[in-house]
Each structure stands twice: as C-alpha cells, then as structure tokens.
Coordinates of C-alpha atoms and ligand atoms in Angstrom, one line a residue:
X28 CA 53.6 45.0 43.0
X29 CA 55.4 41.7 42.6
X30 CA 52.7 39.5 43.3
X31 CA 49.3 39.2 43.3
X32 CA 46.2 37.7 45.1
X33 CA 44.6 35.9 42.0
X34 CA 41.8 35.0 43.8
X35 CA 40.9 38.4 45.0
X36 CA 41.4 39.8 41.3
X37 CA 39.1 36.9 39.9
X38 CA 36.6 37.9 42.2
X39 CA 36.5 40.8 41.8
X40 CA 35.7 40.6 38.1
X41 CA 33.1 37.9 38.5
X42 CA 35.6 35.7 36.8
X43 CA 35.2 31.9 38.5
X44 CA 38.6 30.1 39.4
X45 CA 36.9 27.0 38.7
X46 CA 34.8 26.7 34.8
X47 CA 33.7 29.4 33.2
X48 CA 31.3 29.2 30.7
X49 CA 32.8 30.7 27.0
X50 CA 30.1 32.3 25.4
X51 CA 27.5 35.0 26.1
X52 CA 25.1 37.4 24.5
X53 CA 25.1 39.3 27.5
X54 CA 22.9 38.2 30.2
X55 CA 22.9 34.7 28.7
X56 CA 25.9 32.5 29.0
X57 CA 26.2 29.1 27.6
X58 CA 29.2 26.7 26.8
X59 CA 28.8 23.2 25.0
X60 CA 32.4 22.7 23.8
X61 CA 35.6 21.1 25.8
X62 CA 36.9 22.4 28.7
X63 CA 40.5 24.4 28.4
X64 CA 42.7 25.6 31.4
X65 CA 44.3 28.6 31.5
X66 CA 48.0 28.8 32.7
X67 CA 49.9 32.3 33.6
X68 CA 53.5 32.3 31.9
X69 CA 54.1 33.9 34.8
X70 CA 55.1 30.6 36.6
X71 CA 53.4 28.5 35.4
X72 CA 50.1 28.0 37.9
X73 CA 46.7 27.3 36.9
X74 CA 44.7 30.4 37.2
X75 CA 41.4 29.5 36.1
X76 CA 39.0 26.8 33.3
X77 CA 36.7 27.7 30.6
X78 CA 34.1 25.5 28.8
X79 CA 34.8 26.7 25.2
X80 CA 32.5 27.8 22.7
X81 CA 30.7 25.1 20.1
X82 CA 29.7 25.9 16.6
X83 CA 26.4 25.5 17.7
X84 CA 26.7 28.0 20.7
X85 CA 28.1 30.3 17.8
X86 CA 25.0 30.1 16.1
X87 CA 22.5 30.9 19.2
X88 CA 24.8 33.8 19.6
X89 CA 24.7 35.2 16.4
X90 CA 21.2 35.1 16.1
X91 CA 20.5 36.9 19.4
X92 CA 23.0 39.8 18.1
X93 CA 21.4 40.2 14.7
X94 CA 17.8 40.2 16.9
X95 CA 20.1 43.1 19.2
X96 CA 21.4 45.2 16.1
X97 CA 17.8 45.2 15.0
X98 CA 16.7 47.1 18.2
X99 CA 20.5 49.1 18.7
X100 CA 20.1 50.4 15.3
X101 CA 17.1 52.2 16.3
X102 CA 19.1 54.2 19.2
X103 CA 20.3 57.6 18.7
X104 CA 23.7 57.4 18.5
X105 CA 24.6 60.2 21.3
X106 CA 22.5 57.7 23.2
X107 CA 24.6 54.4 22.3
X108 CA 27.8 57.2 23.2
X109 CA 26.1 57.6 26.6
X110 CA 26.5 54.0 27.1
X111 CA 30.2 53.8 26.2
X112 CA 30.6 56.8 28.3
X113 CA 29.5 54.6 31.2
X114 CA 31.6 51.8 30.0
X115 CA 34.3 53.6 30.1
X116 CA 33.7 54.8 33.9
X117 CA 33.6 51.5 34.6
X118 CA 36.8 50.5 32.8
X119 CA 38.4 53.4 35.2
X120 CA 36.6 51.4 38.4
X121 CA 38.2 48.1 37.8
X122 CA 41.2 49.6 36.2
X123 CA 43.7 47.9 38.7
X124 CA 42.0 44.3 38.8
X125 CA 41.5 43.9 35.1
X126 CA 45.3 45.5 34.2
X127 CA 46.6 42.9 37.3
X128 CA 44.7 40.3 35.1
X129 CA 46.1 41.4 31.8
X130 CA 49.4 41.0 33.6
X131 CA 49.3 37.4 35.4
X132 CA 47.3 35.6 32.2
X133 CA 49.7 37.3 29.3
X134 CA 52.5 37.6 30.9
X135 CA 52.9 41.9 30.3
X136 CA 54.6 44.1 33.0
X137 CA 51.5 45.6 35.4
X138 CA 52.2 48.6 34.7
X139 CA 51.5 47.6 30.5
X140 CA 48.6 45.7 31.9
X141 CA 47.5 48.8 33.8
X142 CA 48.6 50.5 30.4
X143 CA 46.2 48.4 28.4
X144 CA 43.4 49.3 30.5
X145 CA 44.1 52.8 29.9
X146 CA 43.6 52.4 26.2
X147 CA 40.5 51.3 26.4
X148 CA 39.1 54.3 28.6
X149 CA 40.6 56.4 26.2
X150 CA 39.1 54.7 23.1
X151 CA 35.3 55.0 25.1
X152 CA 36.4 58.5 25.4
X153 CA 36.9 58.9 21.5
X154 CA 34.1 56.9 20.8
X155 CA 31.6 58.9 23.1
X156 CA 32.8 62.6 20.7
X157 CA 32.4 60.7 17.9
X158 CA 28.7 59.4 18.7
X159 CA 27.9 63.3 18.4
X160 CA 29.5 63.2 14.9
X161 CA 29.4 60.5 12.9
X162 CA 28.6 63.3 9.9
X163 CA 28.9 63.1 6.0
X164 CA 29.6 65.5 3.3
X165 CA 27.3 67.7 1.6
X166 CA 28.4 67.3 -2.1
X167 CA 27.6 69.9 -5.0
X168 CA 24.8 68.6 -7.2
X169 CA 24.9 68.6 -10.9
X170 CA 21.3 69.0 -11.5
X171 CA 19.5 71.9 -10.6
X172 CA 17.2 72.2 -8.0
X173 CA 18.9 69.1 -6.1
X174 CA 20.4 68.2 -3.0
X175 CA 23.4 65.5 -2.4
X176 CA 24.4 64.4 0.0
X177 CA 25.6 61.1 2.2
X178 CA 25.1 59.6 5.5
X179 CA 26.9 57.0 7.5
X180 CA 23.7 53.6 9.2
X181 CA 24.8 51.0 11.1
X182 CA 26.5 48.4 9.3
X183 CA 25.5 45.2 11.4
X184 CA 26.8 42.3 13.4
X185 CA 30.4 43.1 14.0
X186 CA 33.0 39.8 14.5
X187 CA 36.2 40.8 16.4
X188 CA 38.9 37.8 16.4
X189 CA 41.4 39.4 18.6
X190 CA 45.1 38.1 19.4
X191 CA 46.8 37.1 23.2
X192 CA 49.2 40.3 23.2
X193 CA 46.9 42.6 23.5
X194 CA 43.9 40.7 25.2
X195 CA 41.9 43.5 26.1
X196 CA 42.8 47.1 24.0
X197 CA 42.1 45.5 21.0
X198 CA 38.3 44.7 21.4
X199 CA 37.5 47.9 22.7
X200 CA 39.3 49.9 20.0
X201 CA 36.4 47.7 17.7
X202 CA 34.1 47.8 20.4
X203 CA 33.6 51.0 21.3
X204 CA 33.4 52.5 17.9
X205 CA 31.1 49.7 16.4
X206 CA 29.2 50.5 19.4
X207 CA 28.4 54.1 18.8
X208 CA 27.9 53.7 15.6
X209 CA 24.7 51.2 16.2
X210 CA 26.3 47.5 15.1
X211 CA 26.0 44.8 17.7
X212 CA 29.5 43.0 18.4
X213 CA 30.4 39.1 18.9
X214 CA 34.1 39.0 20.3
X215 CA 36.2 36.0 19.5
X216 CA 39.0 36.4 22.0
X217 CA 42.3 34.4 21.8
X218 CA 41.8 31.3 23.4
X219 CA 45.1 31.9 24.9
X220 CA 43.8 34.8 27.2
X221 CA 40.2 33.5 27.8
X222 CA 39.7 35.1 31.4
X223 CA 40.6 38.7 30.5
X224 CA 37.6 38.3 28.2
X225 CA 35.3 37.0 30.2
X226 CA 36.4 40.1 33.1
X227 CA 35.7 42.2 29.7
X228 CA 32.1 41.1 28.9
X229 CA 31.1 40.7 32.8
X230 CA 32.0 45.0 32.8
X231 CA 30.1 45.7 29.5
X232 CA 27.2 43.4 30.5
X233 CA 26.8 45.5 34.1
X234 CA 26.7 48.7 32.4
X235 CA 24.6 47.3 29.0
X236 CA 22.3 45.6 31.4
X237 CA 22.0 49.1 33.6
X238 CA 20.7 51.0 30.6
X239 CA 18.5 48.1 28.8
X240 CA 20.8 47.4 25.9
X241 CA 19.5 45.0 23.9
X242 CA 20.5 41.1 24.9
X243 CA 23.4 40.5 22.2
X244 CA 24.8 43.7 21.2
X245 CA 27.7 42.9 23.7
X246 CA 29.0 38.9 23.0
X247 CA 31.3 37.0 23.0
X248 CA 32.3 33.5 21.7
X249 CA 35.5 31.6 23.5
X250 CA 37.1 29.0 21.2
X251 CA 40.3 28.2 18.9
X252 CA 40.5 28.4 15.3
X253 CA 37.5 27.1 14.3
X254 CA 34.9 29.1 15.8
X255 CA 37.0 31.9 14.2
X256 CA 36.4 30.3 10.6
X257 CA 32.8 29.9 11.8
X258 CA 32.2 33.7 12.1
X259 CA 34.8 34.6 8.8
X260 CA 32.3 32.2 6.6
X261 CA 29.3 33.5 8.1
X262 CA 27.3 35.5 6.1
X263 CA 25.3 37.1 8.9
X264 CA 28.3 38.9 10.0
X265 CA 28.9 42.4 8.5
X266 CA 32.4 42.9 8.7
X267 CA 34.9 40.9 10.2
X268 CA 37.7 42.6 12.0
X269 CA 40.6 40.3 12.5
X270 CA 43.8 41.2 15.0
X271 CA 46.4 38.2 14.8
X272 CA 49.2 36.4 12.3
X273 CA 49.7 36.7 8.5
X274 CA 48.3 33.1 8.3
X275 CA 45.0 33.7 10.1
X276 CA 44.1 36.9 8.3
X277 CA 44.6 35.0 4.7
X278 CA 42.5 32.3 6.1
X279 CA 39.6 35.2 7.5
X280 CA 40.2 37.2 4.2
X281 CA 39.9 34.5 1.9
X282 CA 36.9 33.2 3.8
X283 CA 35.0 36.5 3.8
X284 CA 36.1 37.9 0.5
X285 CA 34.3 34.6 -1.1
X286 CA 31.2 35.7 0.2
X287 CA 31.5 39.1 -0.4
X288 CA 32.0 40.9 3.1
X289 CA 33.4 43.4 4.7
X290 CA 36.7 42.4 6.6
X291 CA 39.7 45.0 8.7
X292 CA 42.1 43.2 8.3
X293 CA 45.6 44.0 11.8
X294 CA 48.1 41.7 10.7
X295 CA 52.1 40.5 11.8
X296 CA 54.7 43.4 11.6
X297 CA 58.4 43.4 10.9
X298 CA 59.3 46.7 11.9
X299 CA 62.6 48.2 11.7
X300 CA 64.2 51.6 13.1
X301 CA 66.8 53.3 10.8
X302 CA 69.8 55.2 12.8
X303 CA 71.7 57.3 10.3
X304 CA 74.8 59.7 10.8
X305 CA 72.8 62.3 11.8
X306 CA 70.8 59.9 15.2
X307 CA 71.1 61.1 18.3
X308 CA 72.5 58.4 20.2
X309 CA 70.7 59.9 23.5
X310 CA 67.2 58.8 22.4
X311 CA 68.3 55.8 19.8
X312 CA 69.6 53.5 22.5
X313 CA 66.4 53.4 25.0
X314 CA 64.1 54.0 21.5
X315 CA 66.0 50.1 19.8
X316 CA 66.2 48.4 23.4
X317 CA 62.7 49.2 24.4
X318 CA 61.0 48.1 21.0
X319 CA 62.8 45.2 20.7
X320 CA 62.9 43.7 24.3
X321 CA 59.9 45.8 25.3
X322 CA 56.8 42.7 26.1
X323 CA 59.0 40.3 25.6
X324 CA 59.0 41.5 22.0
X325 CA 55.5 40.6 21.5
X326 CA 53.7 43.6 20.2
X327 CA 52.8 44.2 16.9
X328 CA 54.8 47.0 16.5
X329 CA 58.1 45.7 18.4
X330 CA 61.4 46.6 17.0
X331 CA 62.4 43.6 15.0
X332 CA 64.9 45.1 12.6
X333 CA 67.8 47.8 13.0
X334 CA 69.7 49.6 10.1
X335 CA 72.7 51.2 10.9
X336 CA 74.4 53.6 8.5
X337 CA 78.1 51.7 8.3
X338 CA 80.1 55.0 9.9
X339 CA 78.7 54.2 13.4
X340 CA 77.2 50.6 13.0
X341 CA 80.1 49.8 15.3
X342 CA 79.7 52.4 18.4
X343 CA 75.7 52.2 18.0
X344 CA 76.1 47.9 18.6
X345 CA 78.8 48.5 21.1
X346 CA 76.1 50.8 23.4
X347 CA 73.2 48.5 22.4
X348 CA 75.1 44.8 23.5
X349 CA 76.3 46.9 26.7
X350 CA 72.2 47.8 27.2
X351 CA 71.4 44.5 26.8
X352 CA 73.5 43.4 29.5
X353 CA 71.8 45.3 31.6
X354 CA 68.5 44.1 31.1
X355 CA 66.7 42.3 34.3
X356 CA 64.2 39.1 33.1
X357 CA 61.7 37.9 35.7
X358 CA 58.4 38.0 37.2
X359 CA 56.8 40.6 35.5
X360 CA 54.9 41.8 38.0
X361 CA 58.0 43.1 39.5
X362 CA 58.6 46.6 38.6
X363 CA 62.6 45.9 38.7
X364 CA 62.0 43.5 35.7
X365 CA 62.5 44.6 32.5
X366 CA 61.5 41.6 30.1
X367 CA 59.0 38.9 31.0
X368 CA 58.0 35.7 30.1
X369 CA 56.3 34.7 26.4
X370 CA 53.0 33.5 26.7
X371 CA 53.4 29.5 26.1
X372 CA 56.1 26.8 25.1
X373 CA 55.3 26.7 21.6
X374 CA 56.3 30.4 21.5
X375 CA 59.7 29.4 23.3
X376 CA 60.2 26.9 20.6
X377 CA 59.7 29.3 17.8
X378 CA 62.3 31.9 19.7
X379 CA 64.4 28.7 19.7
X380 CA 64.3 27.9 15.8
X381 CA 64.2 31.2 14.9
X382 CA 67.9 31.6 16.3
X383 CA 69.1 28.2 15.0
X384 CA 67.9 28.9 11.2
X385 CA 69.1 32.4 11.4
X386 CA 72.4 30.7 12.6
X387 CA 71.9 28.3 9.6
X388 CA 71.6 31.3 7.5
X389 CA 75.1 32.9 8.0
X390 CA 73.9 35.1 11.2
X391 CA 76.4 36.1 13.5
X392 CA 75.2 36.2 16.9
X393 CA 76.0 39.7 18.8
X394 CA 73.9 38.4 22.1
X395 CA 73.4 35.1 22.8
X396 CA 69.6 33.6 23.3
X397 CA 68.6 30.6 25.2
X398 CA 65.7 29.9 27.7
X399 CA 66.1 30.4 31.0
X400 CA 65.8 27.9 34.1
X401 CA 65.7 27.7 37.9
X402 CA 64.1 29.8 40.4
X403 CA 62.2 32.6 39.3
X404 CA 61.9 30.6 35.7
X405 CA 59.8 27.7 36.4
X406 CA 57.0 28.6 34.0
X407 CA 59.8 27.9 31.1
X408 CA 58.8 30.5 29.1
X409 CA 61.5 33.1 30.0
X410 CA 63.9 33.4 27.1
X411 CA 67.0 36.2 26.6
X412 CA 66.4 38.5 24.0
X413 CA 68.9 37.9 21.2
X414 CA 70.9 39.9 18.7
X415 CA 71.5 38.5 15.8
X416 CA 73.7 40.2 12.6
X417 CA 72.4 39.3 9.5
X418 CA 71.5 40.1 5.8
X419 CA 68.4 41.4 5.2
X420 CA 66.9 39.2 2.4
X421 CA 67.3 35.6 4.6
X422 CA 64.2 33.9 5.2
X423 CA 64.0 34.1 8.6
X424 CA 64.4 38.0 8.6
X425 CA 61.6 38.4 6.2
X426 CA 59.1 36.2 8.6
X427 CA 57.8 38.1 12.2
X428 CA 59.0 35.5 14.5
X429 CA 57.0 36.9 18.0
X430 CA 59.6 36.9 20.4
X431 CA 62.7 39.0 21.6
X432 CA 64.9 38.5 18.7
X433 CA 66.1 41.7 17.3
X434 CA 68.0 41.6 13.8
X435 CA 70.8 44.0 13.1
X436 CA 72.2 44.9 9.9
X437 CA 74.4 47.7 8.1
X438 CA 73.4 50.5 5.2
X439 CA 75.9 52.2 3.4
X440 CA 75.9 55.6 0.8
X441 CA 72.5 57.9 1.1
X442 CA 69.3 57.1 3.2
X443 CA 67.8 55.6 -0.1
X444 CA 69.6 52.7 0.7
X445 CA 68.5 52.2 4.1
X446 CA 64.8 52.9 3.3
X447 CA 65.1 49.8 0.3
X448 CA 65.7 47.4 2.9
X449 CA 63.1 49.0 5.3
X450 CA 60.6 48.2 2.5
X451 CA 62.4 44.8 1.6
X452 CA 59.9 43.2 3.5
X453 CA 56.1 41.2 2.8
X454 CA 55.0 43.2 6.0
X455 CA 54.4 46.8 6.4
X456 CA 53.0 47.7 10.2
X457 CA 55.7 50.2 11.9
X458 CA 58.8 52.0 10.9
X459 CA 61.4 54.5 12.4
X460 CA 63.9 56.7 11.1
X461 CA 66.3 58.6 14.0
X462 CA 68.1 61.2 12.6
X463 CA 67.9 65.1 13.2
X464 CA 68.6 65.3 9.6
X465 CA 65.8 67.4 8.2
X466 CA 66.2 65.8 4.5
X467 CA 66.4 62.6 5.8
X468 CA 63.4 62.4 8.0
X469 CA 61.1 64.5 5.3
X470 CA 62.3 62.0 2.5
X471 CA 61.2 59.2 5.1
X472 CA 58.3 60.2 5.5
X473 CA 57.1 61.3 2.0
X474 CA 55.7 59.2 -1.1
X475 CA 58.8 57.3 -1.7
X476 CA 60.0 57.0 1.7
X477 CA 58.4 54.2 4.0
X478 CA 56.0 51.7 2.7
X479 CA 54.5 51.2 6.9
X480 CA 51.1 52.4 8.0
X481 CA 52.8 53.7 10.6
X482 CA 55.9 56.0 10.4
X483 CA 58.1 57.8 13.2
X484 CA 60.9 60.0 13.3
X485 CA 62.9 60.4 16.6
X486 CA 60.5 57.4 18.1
X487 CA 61.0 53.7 18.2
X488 CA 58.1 51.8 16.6
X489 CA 56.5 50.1 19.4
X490 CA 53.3 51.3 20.8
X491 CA 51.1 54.1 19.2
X492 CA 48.4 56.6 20.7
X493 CA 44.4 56.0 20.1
X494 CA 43.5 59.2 18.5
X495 CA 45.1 57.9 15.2
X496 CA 44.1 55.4 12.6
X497 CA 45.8 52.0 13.2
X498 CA 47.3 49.7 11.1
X499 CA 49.4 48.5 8.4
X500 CA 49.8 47.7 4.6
X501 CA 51.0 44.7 2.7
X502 CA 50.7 41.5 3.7
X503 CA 49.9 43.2 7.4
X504 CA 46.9 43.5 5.8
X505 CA 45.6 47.3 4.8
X506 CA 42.7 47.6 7.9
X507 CA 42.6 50.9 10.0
X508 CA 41.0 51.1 13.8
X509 CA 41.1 53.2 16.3
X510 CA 40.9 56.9 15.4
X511 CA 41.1 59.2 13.2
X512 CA 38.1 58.3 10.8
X513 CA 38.4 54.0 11.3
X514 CA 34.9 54.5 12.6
X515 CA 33.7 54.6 8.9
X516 CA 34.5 50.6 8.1
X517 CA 32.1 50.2 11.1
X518 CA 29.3 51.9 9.2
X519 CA 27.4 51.6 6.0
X520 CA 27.5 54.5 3.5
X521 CA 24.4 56.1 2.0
X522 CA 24.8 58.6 -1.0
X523 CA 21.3 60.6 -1.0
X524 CA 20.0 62.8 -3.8
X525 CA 16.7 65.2 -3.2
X526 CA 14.9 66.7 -6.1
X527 CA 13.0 69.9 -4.7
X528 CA 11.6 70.6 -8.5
X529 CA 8.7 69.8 -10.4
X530 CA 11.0 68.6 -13.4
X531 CA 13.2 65.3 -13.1
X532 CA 16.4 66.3 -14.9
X533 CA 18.9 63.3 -15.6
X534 CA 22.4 63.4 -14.7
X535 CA 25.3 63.6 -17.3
X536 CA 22.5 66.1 -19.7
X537 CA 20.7 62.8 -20.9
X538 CA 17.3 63.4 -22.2
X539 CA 14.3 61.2 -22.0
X540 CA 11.2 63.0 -23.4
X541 CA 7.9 60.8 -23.1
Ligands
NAD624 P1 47.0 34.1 15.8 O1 47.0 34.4 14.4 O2 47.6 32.8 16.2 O3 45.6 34.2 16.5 C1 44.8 35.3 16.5 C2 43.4 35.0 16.7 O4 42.9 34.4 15.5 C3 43.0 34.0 17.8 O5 41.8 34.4 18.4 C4 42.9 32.7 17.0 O6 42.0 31.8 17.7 C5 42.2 33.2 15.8 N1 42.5 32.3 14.6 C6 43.5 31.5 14.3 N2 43.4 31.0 13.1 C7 42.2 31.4 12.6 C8 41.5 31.1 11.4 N3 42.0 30.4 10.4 N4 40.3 31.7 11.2 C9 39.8 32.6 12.1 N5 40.4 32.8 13.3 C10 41.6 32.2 13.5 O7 47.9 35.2 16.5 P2 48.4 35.3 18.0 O8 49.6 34.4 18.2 O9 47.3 35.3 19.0 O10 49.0 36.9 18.0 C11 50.2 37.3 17.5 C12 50.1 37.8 16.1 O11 49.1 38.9 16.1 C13 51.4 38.4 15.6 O12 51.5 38.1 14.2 C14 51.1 39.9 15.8 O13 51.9 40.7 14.9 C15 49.7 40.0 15.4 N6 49.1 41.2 15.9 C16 48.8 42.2 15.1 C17 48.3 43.4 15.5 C18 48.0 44.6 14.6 O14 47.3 45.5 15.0 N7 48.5 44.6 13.4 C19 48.0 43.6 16.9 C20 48.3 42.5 17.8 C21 48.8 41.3 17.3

C-alpha cells in the first residue's frame, strides 16, 4: 500500500470527513466546544474536523458513566468478558480500515498501524481470560474459627488521557481490562489524533449497543489540555490513567493526588541499549537502528541512548552511520520507507533545537539532521534521524526529546560503569543490555542492575508484548497496564473476615470481657 482512499476508510468507520462531534457516552454524542481540523503528517492534507469537547459536555458525560457503572457493576464479570470478546471480533473486522487510519492521521508505517490494531485484539483477548479470574487470596486467619479472605469490586469511573503515538493500543490496554472488571470508562484521546478515536468508540458502541451495555460505560471526551485537567480534578473519577509527557503526568498527579485518587501514571522514556565486548554485532545493529529511527523515534520505548564499551565504540558507530545511510524516509504508507514523518511542526521544531543545544553542549555530530523538503516532503514534518556523540550528564541528553535523535556515548572498565550512566537519568521506561556475556546480562538484570520497568537482554528497547505488565519507574511515573496482574489498579480491594463461632475472639490476643 502506498496510498490510500481516505474517504473509503472514513466511511467505513462511520467517521464523517466533514465535523464530527467530540464527545459521546455511547449512543449519545454531543459537542459544544471549537471546531479543530485534523491534518495527516503524511502530506499535509486535511482529512477530517471535530467539534471539541466543552467542560460542560464533560460533565453530562461523566454523569451518564457514573449512572452506567452503577448498572455494569452489577454484571457478572464473565458476562462484561463476553462483551470484550465481541469487541475484539470486531477489532479483527475493521482491522485494515482502522490500522490504514492509525497510519494516515499519526503518521506510523501501515503495517505499525495494522500492528496497533493487533494489540488491541490481543489485549480483548487477555481481558476476556481474565474476566473468568479476577480471584483473591485466601489468607490464614489468626483467630480461630475464622475465615480471611479478599476480593477484588469494581473500582468506578475510569479516565484514560491517552497520547498521539499510540492513538489506539493505549485505550484498549485500559479499556478492556477496566471493562471486565465492571468500571465504566471516559477516554480523553490526544487531540492530535481525534478521528482514530472517534473510529474507536463508533466499534465499541456497535457491539456495547448489540448486547445492552449501559449508555456511558464506553465514552469518550475530545479536547486539549483542559478537559484533561477537568477529569484529573474530578472527584467522580476513580482512577485516572494518564499515557503522555513528564509535564502532563505532574500536572494529572498533582491534581489527583490533592484529592486523594487513584492515578496510573505511563510517562516519557529515555531509553538506552548497552553493547559491551561480549554484543553480537549480528543482532545489535538492526536491534539500535530500529529503536532509534523505528516511528520516527516516537514511541515510548525508542532507543534514545547508546553505550558502547570503548574497545569497539569505533567498529560498532562505523556499522551504525553506514546503516543510517541506508535508511529510506517517505510516505509511510510505502512499505519501501523506512522512517516517516513526525506528527506536527512543533515536533519538527523541537527535533530542530534539540540538535542545536546538543551542538551548544559540546556534541559532535556523527549524522547530520535537518528537515526535509520537496516532493514527497510537502507535509514538512519529515526530518533525518541524527547521531549525535555526547556526554551523558548534558541537559539535553537527560530530557526525552520525541523525535529521531539518537545519542551515542562511550563506557570504559566493567559493565558497572555502563549500567551508572543507564540509570543517570530522571526517566526509567526501557533498557537494553546486548551481550552474550552471562555475568553481564544476569548482573543487568538483578537488584543493582537497571533501574527501567522494563529490561532486555539481546533486544532493543522499543516495543513490548501485551501479556506483561507495562511501564516505567522514576519520573516515568511508576503505573503498570496491560498484563500480568495491572488489572488490579482497575479494581477495588476488599479484605473479608467470617466468624463461623459462637465467641468473638479479638485479634492480636486482646481481651474485652463485659
Ligand atoms: P502530551 O503529554 O503532550 O499529551 C498527552 C495527553 O495528555 C493528551 O491527550 C493531552 O491533551 C493531555 N494533556 C496535556 N496536558 C495535560 C494536563 N495538564 N492535564 C491533563 N491532560 C493533559 O504527550 P504527547 O505529545 O501526546 O505524547 C508523547 C509523550 O507521551 C512522550 O513523552 C512519550 O514518551 C509519552 N508516552 C508514554 C507512554 C508510556 O507508556 N510510558 C506511551 C506513549 C507515549
């Protein structure tokens, strides 16, 4: 595929190519905020409008998903799975539309759009097992006579903000797991991607509305920054699961932490790959190339860091600067392409003074950036990914700066060292050590190895499978989703105690004799 009929895909995703209105419960949609248009990066055309999402459409929203959790709750949870099941059938129906989508409005390769798409079948997949689960521990009681034990209820009114790289995967890693486990959800999309989302909640609502979900459980609320604050300050929302910058998720925790909520917390990366002596070139070139460049280094998890042991740093850079040069930008629709476009101007700028202040700082460039022009390019948000050698503790290396800029610098001595500057970071998302060194990788991956939520060995850091938790610590910002057991920050937990005697013993041997 290197192009695509737009118009088709819209249609076939009940998405209008005219306005759209931004918010929904469901059935319901409404919109009393300005109207925004929404540009591909692809070249630069118009695909589609949306009439954003007020304060006061917000507030109808939430209150017909707190009146739909009331009602969810009350579903089995095998029965909520069977619904997610048939989401995800769906998901597999308008696979190639909505990953086509993905595609044009982000700017992804199709077949990452496509990709995408995939994760959220697999995630309804999860979810569906888990809604047979969802199981506590049976814990030994002190007293005799008794039973302890906990259970997992619904939580409530779920708020997902979610971010433009992944427009899709990341609500229905939340989504489907909030789902089975009874909460209703109200989706704050980025307003960067606004017509994947509406594609999203058209799908959910035909299979909600198929099996009489309750009006609300699926929403969605269309808007910038603000109606995100508006949901983080809300009391009526139970947990508050925030996908975006460093900035935003201080903002969102700061905001729900003051009144005393629940918030999951995906925040920026600044991931490096460690290649000592012992790295297997084979594997290390395509592992550095496609994290870095990989999305036009906009994923979470791209590759922004390298540290090379000194002995090879000079034959590793020589193969990855020759890589480089081979590396096709364009339309990435076409499979030949290798990078795309970044998903606005602002995010070309930033590219653009990342370069110059890492220049300011004493980088040397090892391949040269700049934005791209002329046919092909017209969108101007095509930019060549960059290498730049530098010292780990400048300013601009310690900052994710979301773009293809990948930073290189040397170790020397033991793997200690090279772990130190892995760690030498605010952020702690993805990490990856290449090495067929059994010490090295086993010290990696222990206690005082990496500091990451996330940590490979023989893999770049980019990209990660469902069935484990995901996520990252430090400033990235602690929160777990996905699999594994993230379901339980979707739930409330219960610690139950049963007295089957005629006495009423008190814990901890204290005696009350009336
Ligand atoms: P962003 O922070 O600009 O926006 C993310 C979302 O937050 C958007 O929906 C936006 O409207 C909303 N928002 C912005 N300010 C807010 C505020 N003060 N209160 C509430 N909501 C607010 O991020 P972006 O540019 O869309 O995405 C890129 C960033 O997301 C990168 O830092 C990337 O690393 C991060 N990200 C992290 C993960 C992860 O799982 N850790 C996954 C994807 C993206």
């Amino acid at each position: 595929m290197s192009a695509i009929d737009i118009k088709k895909v819209l249609s076939q995703l009940g998405v209008k190519d005219e306005v759209n209105q931004g918010a929904s419960t469901g059935k319901n949609w409404m919109a009393t905020g300005d109207v925004i248009d929404s540009f591909t990066p692809v070249d630069g055309s118009k695909i589609g409008q949306v009439k954003l999402a007020s304060v006061k459409d917000y507030n109808k929203v939430v209150e017909t998903a707190t009146k739909g959790f009331h009602e969810w709750r009350q579903w089995t949870a095998p029965a909520r799975g069977e619904v997610v099941r048939q989401l995800g059938n769906a998901l597999r129906e308008y696979k190639e539309p909505l990953g086509a989508l993905v595609s044009y409005e982000m700017g992804k390769s199709y077949q990452e759009g496509l990709g995408e798409v995939q994760e959220m079948i697999d995630i309804c997949d999860f979810a569906v097992g888990l809604s047979r689960q969802l199981y506590g521990l049976t814990i030994a009681s002190e007293r005799p006579g008794h039973r302890m034990y906990e259970q997992y209820h619904p939580l409530g009114v779920v708020g997902v903000i979610s971010a433009f790289n992944f427009p899709v995967a990341v609500w229905s890693w939340n989504t489907a797991l909030a789902w089975v486990c009874g909460d209703a959800c109200i989706w704050k999309p980025s307003e960067k991607t606004p017509l994947t989302s509406i594609a999203c909640q058209n799908i959910a609502q035909e299979v909600f509305a198929a099996n009489d979900v309750p009006e609300g459980v699926s929403s969605m609320v269309i808007g910038d920054a603000e109606i995100g604050k508006a949901l983080a300050n809300d009391k009526k929302i139970a947990l508050v699961s925030a996908t975006g910058s460093i900035p935003m998720g201080r903002s969102v925790a700061e905001a729900v932490a003051k009144r005393l909520g629940k918030s999951l917390l995906e925040l920026g990366g600044n991931n490096a790959m460690i290649i000592t002596p012992d790295a297997d070139l084979k594997i290390v070139v395509p592992g550095a190339v496609f994290g870095a460049v990989g999305t036009a280094g906009q994923r979470c998890t791209s590759t922004r860091r390298l540290i090379i042991h000194d002995s090879i740093y000079d034959k590793v850079m020589k193969i990855i600067v020759d890589a480089y040069g081979q590396i096709k930008i364009g339309n990435p629709l076409d499979e030949n392409n290798h990078v795309g476009p970044v998903i606005d101007k602002d995010s070309v700028n930033n590219y653009l003074n990342a370069i110059e202040k890492a220049k300011e700082e004493g980088g040397k460039v090892l391949v040269e950036g700049g934005v791209l022009e002329g046919e092909g390019y017209e969108s101007g948000c095509y930019v060549k990914p960059a290498i730049i050698e530098v010292e780990n503790h400048y300013d601009i290396v310690q900052n994710e700066t979301f773009a293809p800029i990948l930073y290189v610098m040397k170790y020397s001595g033991d793997v200690t060292n090279a772990i130190e500057l892995q760690n030498g970071v605010v952020q702690g998302l993805s990490s990856a050590i290449m090495t067929t060194n059994l010490r090295e990788a086993e010290q990696f991956l222990s206690g005082q190895g990496s500091d990451c939520g996330i940590a490979n060995v023989n893999i770049g850091t980019s990209g990660a499978e469902i069935g484990g938790a995901f996520g990252g610590e430090k400033e990235t910002g602690g929160g777990r989703e996905s699999g594994s057991d993230a379901w339980k920050v979707y739930m409330r937990r219960q610690t139950n105690t049963i007295n089957y005697t005629t006495e009423l013993p008190l814990a901890q041997g204290i005696k009350f004799d009336l």
